[in-house]
XYZ file of C-alpha atoms in Angstrom:
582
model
C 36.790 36.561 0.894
C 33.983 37.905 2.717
C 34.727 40.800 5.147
C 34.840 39.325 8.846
C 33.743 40.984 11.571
C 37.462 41.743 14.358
C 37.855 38.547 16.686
C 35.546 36.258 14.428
C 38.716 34.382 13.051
C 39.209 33.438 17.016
C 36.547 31.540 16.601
C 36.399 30.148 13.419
C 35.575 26.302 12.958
C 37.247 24.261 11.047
C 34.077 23.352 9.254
C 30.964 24.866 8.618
C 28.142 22.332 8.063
C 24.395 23.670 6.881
C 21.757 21.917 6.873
C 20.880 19.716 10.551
C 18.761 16.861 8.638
C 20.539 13.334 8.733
C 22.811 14.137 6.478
C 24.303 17.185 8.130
C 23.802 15.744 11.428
C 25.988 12.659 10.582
C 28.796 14.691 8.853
C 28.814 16.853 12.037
C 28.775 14.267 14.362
C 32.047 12.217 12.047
C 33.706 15.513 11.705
C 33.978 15.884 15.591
C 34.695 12.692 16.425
C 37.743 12.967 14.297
C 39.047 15.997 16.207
C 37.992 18.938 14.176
C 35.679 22.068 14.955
C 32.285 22.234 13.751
C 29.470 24.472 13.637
C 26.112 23.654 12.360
C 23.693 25.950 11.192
C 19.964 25.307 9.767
C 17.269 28.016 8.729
C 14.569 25.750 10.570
C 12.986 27.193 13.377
C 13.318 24.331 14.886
C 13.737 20.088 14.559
C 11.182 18.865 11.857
C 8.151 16.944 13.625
C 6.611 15.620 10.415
C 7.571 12.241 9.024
C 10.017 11.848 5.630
C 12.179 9.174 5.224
C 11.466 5.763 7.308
C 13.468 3.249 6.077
C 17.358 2.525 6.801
C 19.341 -0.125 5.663
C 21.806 -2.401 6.533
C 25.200 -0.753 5.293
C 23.648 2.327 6.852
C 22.951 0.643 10.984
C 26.346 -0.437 10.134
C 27.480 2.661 9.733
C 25.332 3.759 13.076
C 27.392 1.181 15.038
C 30.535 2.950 13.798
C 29.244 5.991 15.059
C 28.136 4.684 18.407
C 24.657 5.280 18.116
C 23.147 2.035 16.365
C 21.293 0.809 19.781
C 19.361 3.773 20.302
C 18.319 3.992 16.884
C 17.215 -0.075 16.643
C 15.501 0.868 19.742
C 12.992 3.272 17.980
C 12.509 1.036 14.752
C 10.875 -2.124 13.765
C 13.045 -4.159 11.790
C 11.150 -5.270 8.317
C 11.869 -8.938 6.971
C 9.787 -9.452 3.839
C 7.889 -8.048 0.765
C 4.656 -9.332 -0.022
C 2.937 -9.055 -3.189
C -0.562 -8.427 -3.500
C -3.373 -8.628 -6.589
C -6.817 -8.061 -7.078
C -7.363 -10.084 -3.698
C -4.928 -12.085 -3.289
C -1.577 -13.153 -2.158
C 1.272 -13.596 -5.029
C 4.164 -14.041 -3.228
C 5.847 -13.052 -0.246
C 9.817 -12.401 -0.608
C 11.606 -12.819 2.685
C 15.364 -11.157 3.232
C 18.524 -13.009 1.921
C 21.629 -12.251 3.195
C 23.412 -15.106 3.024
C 25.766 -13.812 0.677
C 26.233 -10.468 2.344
C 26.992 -11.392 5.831
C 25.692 -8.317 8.560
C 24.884 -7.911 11.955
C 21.577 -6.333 10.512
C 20.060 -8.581 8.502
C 16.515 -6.403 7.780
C 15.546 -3.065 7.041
C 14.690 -0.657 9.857
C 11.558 1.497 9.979
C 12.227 4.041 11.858
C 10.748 8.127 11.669
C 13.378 10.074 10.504
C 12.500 12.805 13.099
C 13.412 10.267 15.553
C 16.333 9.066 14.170
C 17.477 12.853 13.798
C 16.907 13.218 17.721
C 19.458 10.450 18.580
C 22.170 12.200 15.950
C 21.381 15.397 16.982
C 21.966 14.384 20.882
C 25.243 12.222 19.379
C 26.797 15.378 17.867
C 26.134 17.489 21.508
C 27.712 14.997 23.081
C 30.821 15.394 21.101
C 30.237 19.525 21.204
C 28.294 20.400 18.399
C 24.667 21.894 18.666
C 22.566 22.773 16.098
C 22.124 26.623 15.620
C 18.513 26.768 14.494
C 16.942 30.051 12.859
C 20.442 30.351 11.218
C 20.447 30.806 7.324
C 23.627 30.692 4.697
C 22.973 33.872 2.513
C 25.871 34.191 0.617
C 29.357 32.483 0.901
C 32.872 32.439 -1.492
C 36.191 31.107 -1.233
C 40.055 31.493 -1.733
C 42.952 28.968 -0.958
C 42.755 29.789 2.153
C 39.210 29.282 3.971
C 35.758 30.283 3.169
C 34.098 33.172 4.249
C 30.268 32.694 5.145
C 27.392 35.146 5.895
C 24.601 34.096 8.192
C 21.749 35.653 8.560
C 19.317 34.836 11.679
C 15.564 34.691 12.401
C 15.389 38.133 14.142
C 17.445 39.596 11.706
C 21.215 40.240 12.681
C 23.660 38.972 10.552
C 27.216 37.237 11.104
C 30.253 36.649 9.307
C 31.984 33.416 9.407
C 35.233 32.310 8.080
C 35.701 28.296 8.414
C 38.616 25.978 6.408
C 36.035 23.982 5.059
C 32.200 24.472 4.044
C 29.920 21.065 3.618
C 26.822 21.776 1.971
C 23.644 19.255 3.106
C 21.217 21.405 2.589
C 18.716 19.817 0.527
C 17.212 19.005 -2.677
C 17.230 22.933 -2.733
C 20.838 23.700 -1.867
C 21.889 27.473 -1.778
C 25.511 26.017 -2.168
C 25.036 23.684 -4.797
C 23.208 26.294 -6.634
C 26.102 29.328 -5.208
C 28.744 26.859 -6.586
C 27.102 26.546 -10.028
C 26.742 23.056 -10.097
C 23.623 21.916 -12.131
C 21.678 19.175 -11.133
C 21.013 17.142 -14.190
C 18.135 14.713 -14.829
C 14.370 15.220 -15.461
C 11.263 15.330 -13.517
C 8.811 11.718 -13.511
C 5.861 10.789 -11.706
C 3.117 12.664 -9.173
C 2.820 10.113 -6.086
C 0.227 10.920 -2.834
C 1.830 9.721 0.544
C 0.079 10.042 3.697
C 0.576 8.526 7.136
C -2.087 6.849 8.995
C -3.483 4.399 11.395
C -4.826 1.013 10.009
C -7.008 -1.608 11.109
C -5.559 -4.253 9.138
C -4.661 -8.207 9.471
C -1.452 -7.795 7.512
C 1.642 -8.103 8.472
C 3.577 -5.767 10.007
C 7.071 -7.295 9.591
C 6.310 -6.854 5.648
C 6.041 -3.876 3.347
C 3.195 -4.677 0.852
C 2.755 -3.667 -2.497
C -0.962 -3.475 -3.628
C -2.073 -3.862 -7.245
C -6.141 -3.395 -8.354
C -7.220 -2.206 -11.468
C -7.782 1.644 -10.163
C -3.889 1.195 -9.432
C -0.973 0.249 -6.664
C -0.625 1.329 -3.631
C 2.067 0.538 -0.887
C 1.759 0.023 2.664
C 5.016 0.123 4.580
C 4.619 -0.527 8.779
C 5.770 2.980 11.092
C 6.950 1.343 14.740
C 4.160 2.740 16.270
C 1.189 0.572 16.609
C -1.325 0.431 13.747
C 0.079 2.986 11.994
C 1.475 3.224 8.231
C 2.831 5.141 5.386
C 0.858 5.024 2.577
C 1.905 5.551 -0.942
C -0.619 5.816 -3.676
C 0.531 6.156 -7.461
C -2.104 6.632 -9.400
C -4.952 9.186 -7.773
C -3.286 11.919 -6.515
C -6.350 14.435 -5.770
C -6.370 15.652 -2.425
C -10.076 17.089 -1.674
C -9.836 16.602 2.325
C -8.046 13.647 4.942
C -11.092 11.826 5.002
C -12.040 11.850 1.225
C -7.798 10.485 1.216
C -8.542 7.760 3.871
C -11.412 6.539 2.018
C -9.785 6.164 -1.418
C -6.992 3.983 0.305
C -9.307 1.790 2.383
C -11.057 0.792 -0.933
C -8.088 -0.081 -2.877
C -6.674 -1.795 -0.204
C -9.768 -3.885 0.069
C -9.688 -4.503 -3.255
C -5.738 -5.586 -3.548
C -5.946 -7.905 -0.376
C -9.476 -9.494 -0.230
C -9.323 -8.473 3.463
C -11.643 -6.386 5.718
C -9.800 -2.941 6.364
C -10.194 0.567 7.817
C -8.122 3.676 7.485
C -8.628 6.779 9.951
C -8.403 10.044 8.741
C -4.415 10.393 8.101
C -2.146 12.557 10.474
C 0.175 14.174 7.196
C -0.581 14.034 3.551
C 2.211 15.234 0.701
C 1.422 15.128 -2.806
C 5.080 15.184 -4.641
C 6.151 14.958 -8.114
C 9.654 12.468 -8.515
C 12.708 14.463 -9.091
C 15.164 12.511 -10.946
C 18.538 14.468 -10.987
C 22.009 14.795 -9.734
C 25.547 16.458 -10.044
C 28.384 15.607 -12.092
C 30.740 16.229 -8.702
C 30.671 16.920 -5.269
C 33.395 18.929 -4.487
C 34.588 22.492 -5.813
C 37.621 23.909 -4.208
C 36.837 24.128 -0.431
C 32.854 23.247 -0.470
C 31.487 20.360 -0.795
C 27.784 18.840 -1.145
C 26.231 16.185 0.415
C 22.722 13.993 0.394
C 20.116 15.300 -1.348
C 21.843 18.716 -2.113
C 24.035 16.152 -4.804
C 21.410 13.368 -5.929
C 17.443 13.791 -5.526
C 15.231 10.763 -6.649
C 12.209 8.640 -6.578
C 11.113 7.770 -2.746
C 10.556 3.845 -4.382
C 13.390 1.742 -2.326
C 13.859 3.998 0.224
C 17.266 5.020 0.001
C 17.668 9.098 0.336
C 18.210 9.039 3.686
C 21.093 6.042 3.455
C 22.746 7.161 0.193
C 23.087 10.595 2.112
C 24.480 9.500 5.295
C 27.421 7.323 3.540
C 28.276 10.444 1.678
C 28.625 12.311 4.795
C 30.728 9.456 6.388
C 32.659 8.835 3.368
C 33.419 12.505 3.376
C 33.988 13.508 6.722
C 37.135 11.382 8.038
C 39.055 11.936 4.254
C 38.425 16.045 4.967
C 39.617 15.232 8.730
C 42.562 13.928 7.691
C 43.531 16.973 5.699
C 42.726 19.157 7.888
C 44.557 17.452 10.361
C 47.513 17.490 8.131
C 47.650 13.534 7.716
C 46.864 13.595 4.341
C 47.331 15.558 1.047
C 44.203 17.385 -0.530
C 44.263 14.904 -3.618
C 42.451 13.182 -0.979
C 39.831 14.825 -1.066
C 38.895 14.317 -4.826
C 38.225 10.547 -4.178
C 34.786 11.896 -2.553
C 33.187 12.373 -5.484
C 35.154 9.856 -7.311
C 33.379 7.024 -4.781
C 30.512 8.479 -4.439
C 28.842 10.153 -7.654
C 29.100 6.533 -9.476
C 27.161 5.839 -6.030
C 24.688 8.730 -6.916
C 24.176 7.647 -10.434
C 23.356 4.190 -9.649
C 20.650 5.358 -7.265
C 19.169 6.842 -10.112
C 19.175 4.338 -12.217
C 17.769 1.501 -9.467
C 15.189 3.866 -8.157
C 13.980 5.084 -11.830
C 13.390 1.381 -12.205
C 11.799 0.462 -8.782
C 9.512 3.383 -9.953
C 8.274 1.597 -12.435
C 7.993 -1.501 -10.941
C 5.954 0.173 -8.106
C 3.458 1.796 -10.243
C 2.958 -0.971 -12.512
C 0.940 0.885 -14.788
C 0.838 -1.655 -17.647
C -1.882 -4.676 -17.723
C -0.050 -6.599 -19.529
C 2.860 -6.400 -17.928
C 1.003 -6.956 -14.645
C -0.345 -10.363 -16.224
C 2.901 -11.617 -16.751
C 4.116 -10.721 -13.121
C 1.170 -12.851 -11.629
C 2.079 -15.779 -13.765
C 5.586 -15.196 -13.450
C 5.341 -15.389 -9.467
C 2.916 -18.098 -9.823
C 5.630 -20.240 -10.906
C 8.321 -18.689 -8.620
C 6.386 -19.503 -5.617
C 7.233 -23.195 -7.203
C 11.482 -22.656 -7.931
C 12.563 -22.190 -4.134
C 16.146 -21.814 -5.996
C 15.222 -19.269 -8.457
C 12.873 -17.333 -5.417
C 16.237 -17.378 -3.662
C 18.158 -15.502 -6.112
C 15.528 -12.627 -7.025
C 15.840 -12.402 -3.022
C 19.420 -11.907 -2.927
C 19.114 -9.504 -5.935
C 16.640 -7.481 -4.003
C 19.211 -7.361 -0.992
C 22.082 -6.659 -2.753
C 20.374 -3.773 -4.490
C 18.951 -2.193 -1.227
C 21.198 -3.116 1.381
C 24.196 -1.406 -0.203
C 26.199 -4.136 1.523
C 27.931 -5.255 -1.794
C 29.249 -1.729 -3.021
C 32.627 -1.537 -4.106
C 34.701 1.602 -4.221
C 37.057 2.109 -7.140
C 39.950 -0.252 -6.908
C 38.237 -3.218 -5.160
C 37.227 -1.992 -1.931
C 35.053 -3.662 -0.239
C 33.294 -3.818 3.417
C 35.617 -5.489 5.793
C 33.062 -6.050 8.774
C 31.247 -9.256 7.410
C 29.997 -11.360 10.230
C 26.470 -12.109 11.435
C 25.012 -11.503 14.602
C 25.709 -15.509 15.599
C 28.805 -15.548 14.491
C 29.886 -12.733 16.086
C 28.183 -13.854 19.370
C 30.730 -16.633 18.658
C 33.719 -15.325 18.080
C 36.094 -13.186 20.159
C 37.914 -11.646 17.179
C 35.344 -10.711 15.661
C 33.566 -8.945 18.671
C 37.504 -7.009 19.198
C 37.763 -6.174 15.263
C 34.291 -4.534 15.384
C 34.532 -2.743 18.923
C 38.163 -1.670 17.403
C 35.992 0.073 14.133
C 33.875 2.413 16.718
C 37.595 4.461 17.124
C 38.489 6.800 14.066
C 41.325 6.177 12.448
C 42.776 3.586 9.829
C 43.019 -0.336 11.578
C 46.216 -2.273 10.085
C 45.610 -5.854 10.917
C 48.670 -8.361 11.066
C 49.050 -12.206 11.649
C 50.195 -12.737 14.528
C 52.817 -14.991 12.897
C 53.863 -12.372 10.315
C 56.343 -10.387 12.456
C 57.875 -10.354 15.867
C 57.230 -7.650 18.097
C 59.682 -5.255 17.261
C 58.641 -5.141 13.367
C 55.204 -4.693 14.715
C 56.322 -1.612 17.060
C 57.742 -0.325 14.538
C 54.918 -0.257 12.201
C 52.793 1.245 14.866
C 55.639 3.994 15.356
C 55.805 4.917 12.332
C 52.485 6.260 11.906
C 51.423 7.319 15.564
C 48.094 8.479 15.906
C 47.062 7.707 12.501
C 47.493 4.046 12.219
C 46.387 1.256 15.148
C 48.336 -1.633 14.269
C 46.932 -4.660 15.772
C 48.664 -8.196 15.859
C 45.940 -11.327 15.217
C 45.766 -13.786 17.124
C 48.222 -12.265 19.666
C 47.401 -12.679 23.546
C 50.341 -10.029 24.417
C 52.257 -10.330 27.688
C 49.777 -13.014 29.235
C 49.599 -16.086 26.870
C 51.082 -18.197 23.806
C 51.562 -16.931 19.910
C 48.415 -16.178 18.304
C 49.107 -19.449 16.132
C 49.567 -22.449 17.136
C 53.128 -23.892 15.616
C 53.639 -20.140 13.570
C 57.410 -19.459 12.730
C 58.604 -16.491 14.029
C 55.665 -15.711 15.614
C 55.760 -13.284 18.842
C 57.289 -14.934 21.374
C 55.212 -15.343 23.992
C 57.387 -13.056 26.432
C 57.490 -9.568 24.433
C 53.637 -8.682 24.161
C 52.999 -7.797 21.097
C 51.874 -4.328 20.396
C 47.899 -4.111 20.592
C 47.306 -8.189 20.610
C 43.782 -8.838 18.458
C 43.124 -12.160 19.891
C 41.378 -14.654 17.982
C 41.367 -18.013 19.782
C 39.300 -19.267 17.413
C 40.681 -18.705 14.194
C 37.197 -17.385 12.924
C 38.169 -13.210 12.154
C 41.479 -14.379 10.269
C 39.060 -16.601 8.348
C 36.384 -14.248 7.570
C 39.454 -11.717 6.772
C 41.504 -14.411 4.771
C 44.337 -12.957 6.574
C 47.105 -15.852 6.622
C 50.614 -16.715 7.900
C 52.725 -13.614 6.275
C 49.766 -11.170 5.667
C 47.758 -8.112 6.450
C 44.627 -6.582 6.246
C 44.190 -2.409 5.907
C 40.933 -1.187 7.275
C 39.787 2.387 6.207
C 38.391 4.607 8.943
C 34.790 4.167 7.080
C 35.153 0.148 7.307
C 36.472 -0.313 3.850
C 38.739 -2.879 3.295
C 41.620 -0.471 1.881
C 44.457 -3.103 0.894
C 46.268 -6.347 2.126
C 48.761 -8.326 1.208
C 50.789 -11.850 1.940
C 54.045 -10.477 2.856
C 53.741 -7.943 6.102
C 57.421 -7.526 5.721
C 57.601 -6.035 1.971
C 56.418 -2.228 3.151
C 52.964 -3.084 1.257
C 50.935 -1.376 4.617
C 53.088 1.354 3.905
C 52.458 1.833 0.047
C 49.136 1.153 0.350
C 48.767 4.296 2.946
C 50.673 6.185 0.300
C 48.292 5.531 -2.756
C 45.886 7.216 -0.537
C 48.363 10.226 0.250
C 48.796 9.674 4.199
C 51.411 11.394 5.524
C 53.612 10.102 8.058
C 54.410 12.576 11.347
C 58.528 13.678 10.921
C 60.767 11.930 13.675
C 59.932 13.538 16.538
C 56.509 14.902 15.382
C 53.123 14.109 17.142
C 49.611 13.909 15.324
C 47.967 16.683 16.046
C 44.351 16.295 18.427
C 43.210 12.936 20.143
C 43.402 10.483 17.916
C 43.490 10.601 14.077
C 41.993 9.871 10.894
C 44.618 9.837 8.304
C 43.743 8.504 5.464
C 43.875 9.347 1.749
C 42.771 9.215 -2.103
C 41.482 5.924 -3.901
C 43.643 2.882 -3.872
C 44.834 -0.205 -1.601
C 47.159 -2.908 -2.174
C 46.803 -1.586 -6.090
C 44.416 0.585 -5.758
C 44.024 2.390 -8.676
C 19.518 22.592 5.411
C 16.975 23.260 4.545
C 14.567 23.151 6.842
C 15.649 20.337 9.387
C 15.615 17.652 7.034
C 17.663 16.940 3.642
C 16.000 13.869 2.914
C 12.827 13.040 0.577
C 9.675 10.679 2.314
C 10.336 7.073 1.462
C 8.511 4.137 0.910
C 10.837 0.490 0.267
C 10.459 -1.400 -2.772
C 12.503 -3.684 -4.040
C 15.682 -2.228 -6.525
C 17.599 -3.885 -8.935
């Protein structure tokens, strides 16, 4: 361990957390709202001004509503819809969104500056204590079992000694703790892009990204929320004599894609880049861990960086909560990396091949495409299925963890406007902690107090379809329902039928919600101990008779399993442009 200065272990977080991009910023923000100290530290000078990432997905503004922040963030986007294909002056095709197999509130992708969407997190995390100590670099750091022992240097100079439990490494494509922690970030290097940001005089659409194609190369246009403006993405001339000599070269090629009139002004950033294609074999050694692009850096085509890192972070942070906390053993801690470097390597693979596609470097290939879509534009059923590919790929709405979990939140926007149960099962997902949902006909009130007492402060155990002390079972006819004089513990009502549905949760059975939103487990038989198992398999811990969880409320939850389950400088994230992944 590192020496520590007398008094420091007084005030020692739980966690340390480096790096204040979106990445860090979300794992602070998660690791607080689960009850445990936090300090954040970046070398920046400051919050980043200059544009990276833009787009975020619909897994990840479901993961914002978790959080609590989703409205502010919608409020500084502009939600994209479709992806039109341009060529040599004209229209191919124009593919709209399909989600009609992955039901969301969130139906689009979100444009929105990551330096604004960083403001809202960082003003999230103050709220729940945490501020972001700027000018603060990690130097050195090293371990033992019992803590990790950090030394920060800051911008005038003095130095400090930290000891924390835990040390969560979001640091960057650049990471001094991936690096300290020798883990090597395998892959290759690809492809020199140009991306600049600019205002454009344009008649295309701005609910559309657009890829370009002419025969001095692609380009992409993807729409900022402000007015007029646009990130550019050029893969083919990557010279950069001056901003005007830039805006020129773009205004010609997008003439020359789109038949249409067009003027660029000079461009307010410009970043020439060459594609990093790597990542590392796992995320966790000992007490560190690493996050976002300090684990995975890759092409910019599909625009998901900025997502992949912030479901790492919130995948991480309420399994390391519950350890801390004591609810859960450290094995589950290793199901991190287990979920989420699969996650990583997939990335790779979609974005190495939605770098491709983007570029498009090959005539030939290019020929077929245009007769290909030619005929699409004709096969509304087959046009509907490339569609749902695209979402599928993008959206990260169908992942599935190791042992079939799966998203339980999947209701539209209408539906939910709709439905009671729904609205209660999705307001009950903003409060940390694991969710065990039971028919209301499964158990009478004193099976269901019991459930709830067995894992206080860890566990919310909510009855479906219940009204509690006011109204009538929760259904109609049930057998041993609850009686409509006991109330049951925390009545879900759901007057309608439509969450137990969408849940398939049916006389007899129950649903297990992870604190993330994963569907954990269920089962047809509430009475069996399967809730209980289930919580096991992911090494919960229940509080000893008497016992009370330790903080406000909990997050106890565990390793892989369910019903059989098996900074940098103020940014971690890589500029983006959207194209389609498969």
């Amino acid at each position: 361990m590192a020496a520590v200065r007398p008094g420091a272990r007084d005030r020692a977080p739980t966690v340390l957390v480096v790096g204040a991009g979106p990445v860090g910023l979300t794992a602070a923000h998660e690791l607080a709202r689960h009850g445990l100290s936090v300090r954040l530290v970046d070398a920046a000078d400051g919050p980043a001004t200059t544009s990276r990432a833009l787009a975020t997905h619909a897994r990840t503004l479901e993961t914002y509503d978790q959080m609590g922040v989703v409205d502010e963030i919608l409020d500084r986007g502009r939600r994209v819809e479709h992806f039109t294909l341009h060529q040599n002056g004209r229209r191919l095709i124009r593919f709209d969104t399909d989600y009609t197999r992955l039901p969301t509130r969130f139906p689009f992708t979100l444009m929105v500056d990551q330096a604004l969407a960083e403001g809202v997190l960082r003003e999230a995390a103050a709220r729940r204590g945490v501020e972001v100590e700027w000018g603060t670099r990690l130097e050195a750091f090293d371990q033992d079992e019992r803590g990790v022992g950090a030394r920060l240097r800051r911008a005038d100079g003095a130095t400090e000694t930290v000891t924390a439990d835990w040390l969560v490494g979001c640091d960057g494509g650049h990471s001094t703790i991936r690096k300290s922690l020798g883990l090597p970030l395998v892959g290759d290097s690809a492809e020199t892009w140009l991306i600049a940001d600019a205002v454009v005089d344009c008649a295309l659409s701005r609910s559309s990204i657009h890829w370009i194609r002419t025969r001095l190369g692609t380009v992409m246009m993807v729409p900022f929320p402000e007015p007029g403006k646009w990130r550019l993405l050029d893969t083919a001339d990557v010279s950069y004599p001056d901003d005007e000599a830039v805006a020129r070269r773009f205004e010609h090629k997008i003439r020359l894609g789109t038949g249409r009139t067009v003027r660029v002004e000079r461009p307010s950033w410009v970043s020439v880049f060459t594609i990093q294609q790597r990542m590392i074999p796992r995320m966790r050694v000992g007490r560190c861990f690493v996050a976002g692009d300090a684990a995975h850096v890759h092409s910019p085509a599909s625009g998901q960086g900025l997502n992949t890192g912030v479901q790492d972070a919130f995948n991480l942070s309420w399994k390391l909560a519950a350890v801390a906390r004591g609810e859960a053993d450290d094995a589950l801690l290793d199901s991190y990396g287990a979920e989420r470097v699969p996650v990583g390597a997939e990335l790779l693979r979609s974005t190495r091949f939605a770098t491709v596609m983007v570029q498009l470097r090959s005539r030939a290939l290019a020929s077929a495409l245009r007769a290909m879509f030619t005929l699409v534009r004709l096969l509304s059923p087959v046009k509907s299925r490339i569609e749902r590919k695209i979402m599928g790929g993008m959206s990260a709405l169908g992942l599935t963890y190791p042992g079939d979990v799966t998203r339980a939140c999947t209701v539209t926007e209408r539906d939910l406007e709709r439905s009671p149960g729904w609205r209660e099962f999705v307001a009950a997902l903003r409060e940390p902690g694991w969710t065990l949902l039971v028919h209301a006909g499964s158990a009478r009130a004193a099976e269901l107090a019991r459930a709830r007492e067995a894992w206080p402060g860890t566990v919310r155990v909510r009855a479906v379809g219940a009204t509690g002390a006011t109204g009538a079972t929760g259904a109609v006819g049930a057998v041993g329902a609850v009686p409509a004089d006991a109330a049951a513990p925390d009545p879900l009502p759901d007057p309608d039928g439509r969450l137990r549905a969408g849940l398939g949760l049916r006389e007899g059975g129950w649903v297990l919600v992870r604190p993330d939103g994963y569907r954990a487990a269920s089962g047809t038989d509430f009475t069996d101990g399967g809730p209980e198992r289930a919580l096991r398999a992911y090494g919960a811990k229940a509080p000893a008779a008497g016992d009370t969880a330790p903080g406000d409320t909990a997050a106890g939850d565990t390793a892989a399993g369910d019903t059989a389950p098996g900074g940098t400088a103020a940014g971690d994230t890589a500029p983006d442009v959207s194209a389609p992944a498969t």
